[in-house]
CSV table of C-alpha atoms and ligand atoms in Angstrom, one decimal:
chain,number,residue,atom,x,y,z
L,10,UNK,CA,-13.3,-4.2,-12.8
L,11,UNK,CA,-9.6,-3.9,-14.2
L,12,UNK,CA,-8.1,-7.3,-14.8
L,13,UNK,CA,-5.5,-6.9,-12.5
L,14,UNK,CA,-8.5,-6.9,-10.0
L,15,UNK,CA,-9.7,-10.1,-11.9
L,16,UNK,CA,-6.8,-12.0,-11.5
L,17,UNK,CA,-6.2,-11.7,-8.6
L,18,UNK,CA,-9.3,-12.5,-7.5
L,19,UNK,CA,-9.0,-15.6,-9.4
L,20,UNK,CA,-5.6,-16.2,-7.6
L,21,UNK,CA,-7.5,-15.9,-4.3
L,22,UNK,CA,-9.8,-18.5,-5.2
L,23,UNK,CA,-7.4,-20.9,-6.3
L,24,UNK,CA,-6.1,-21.0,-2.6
L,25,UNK,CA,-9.8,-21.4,-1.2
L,26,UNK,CA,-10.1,-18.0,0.0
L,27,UNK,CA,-13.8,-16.5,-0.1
L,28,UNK,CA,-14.7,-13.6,-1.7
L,29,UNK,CA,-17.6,-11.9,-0.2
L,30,UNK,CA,-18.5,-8.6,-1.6
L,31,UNK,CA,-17.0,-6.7,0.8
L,32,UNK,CA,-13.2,-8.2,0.3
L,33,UNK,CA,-13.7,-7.7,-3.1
L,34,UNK,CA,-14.3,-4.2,-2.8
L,35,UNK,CA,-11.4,-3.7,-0.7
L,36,UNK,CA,-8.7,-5.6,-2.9
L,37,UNK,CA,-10.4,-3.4,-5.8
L,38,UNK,CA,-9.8,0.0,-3.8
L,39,UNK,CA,-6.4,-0.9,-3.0
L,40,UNK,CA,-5.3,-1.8,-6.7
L,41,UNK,CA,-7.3,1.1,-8.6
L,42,UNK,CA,-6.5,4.0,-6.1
L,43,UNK,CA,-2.7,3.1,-5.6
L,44,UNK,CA,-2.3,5.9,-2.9
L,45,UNK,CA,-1.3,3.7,-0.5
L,46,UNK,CA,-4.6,4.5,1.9
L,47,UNK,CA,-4.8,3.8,5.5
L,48,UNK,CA,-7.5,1.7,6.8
L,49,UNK,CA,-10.0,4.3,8.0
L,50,UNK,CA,-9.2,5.5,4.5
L,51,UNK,CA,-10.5,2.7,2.8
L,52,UNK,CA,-13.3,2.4,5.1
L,53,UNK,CA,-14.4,6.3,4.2
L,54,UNK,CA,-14.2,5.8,0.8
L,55,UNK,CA,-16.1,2.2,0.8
L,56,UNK,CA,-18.7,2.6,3.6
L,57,UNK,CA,-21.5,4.4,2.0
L,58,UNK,CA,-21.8,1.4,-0.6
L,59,UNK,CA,-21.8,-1.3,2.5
L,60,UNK,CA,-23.9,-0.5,5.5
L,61,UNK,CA,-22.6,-2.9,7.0
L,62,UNK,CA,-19.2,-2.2,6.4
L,63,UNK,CA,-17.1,-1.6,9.8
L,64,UNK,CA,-13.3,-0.7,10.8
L,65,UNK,CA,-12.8,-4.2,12.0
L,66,UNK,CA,-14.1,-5.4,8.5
L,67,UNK,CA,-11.3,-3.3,6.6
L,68,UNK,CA,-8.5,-4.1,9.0
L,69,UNK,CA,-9.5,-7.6,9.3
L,70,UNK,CA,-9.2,-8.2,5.6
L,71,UNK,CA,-6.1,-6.3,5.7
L,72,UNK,CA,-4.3,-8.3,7.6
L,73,UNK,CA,-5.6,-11.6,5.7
L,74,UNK,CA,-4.5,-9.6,2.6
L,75,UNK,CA,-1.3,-9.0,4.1
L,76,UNK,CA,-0.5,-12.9,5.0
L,77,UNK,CA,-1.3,-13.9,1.4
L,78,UNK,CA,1.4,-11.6,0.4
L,79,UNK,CA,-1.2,-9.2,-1.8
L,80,UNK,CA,-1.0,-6.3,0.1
L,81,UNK,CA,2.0,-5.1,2.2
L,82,UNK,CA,1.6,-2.5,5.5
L,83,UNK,CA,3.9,0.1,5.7
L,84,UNK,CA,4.0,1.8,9.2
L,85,UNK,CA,5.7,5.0,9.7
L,86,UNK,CA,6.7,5.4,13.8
L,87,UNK,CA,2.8,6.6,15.8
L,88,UNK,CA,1.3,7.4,12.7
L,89,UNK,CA,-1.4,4.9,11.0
L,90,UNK,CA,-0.4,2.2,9.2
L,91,UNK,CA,-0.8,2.5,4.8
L,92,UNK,CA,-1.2,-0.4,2.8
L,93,UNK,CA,0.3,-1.1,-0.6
L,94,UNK,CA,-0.6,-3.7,-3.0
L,95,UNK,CA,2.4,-5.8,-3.4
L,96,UNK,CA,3.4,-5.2,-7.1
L,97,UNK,CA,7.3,-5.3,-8.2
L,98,UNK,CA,9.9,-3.8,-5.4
L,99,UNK,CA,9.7,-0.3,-5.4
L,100,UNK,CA,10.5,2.7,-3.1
L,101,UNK,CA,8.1,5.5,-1.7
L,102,UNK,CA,8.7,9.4,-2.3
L,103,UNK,CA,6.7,11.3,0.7
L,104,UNK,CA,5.3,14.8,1.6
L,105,UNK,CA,6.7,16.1,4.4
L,106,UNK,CA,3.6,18.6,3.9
L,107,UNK,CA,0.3,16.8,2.7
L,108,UNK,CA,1.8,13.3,3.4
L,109,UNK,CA,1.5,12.5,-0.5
L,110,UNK,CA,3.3,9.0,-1.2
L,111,UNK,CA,4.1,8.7,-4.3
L,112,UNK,CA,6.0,5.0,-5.8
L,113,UNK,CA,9.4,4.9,-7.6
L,114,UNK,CA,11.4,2.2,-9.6
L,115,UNK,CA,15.0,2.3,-8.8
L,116,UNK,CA,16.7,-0.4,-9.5
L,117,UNK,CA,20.1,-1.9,-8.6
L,118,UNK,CA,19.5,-1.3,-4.8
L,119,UNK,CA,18.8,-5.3,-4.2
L,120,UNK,CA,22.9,-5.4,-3.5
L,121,UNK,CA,22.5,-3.5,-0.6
L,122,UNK,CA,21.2,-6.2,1.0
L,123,UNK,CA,24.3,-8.6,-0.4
L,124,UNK,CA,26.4,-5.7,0.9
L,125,UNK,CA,24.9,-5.9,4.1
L,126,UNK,CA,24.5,-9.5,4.4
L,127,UNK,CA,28.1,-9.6,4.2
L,128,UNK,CA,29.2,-6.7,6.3
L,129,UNK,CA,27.0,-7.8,9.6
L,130,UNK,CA,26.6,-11.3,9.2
L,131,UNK,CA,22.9,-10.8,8.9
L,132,UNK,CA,20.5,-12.6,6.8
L,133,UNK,CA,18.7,-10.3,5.0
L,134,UNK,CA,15.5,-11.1,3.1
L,135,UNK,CA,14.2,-7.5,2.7
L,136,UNK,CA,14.6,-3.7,2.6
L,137,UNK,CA,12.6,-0.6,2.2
L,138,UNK,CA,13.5,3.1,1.1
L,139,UNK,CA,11.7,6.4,1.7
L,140,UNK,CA,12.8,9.9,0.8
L,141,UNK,CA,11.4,13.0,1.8
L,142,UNK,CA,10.5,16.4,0.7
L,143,UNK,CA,7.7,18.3,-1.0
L,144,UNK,CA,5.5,17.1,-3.6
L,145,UNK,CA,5.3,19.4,-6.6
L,146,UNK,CA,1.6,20.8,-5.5
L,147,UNK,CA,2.9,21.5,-2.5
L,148,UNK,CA,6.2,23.4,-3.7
L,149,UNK,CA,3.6,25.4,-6.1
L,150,UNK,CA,1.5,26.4,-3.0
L,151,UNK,CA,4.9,27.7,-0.9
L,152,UNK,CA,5.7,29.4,-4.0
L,153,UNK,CA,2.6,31.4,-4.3
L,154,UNK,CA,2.4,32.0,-0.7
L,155,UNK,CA,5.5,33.9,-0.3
X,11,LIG,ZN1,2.4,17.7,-0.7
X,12,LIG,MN1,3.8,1.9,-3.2
């Protein structure tokens, strides 16, 4: 286990929050494999080493995951919700191909939300940034099609 995985765990504890085996396996899975799965995802790729494992059990700790601020849930119109742990603000590159979502540090963007804030009044507390094209596997694969 990574310490990231250990600290955070320890975090967790420090606000009373249980850690059955099965949380702890999820939180690990979403900090090691930082491909932004979706919750069937998870539950594929964890299921085999917990019998009991369900959908509900993923989703539920999701979203108890997601209140603590650990993990955020990043929905994209009818398609399933992804989940990202919550590191420092960054911005997501996707394939419009294979649907690859890749993180990027960009910074100086915060004063769009000053900029904004003071052209609509609004109060903003947050903001989020895709951009879309093809991911370099996927631009060798069009290549060698042609
Ligand atoms: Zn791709
Ligand atoms: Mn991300």
């Amino acid at each position: 286990m990574s310490t990231i995985v250990q600290q955070e765990i320890l975090k967790l504890q420090a606000k009373g929050i249980r850690i059955t085996p099965q949380r702890q396996a999820i939180l690990q899975f979403l900090i090691e494999n930082h491909r932004h799965p979706t919750a069937d995802e998870i539950y594929q790729a964890l299921a085999e080493n917990f019998s009991n494992m369900s959908v509900a059990t993923v989703y539920n700790n999701l979203r108890l995951l997601k209140k603590l601020n650990v993990v955020k849930e990043l929905t994209y119109g009818d398609h399933a919700s992804r989940f990202d742990y919550v590191t420092s603000d960054h911005y997501h590159a996707i394939c419009k191909n294979c649907g690859l979502m890749v993180d990027f540090y960009y910074p100086g963007l915060e004063d769009v939300q000053q900029a904004a804030a003071s052209l609509t009044g609004f109060a903003i507390d947050e903001h989020r940034l895709e951009v879309y094209g093809l991911c370099p596997d996927c631009q060798k694969k069009m290549a060698t099609e042609k």
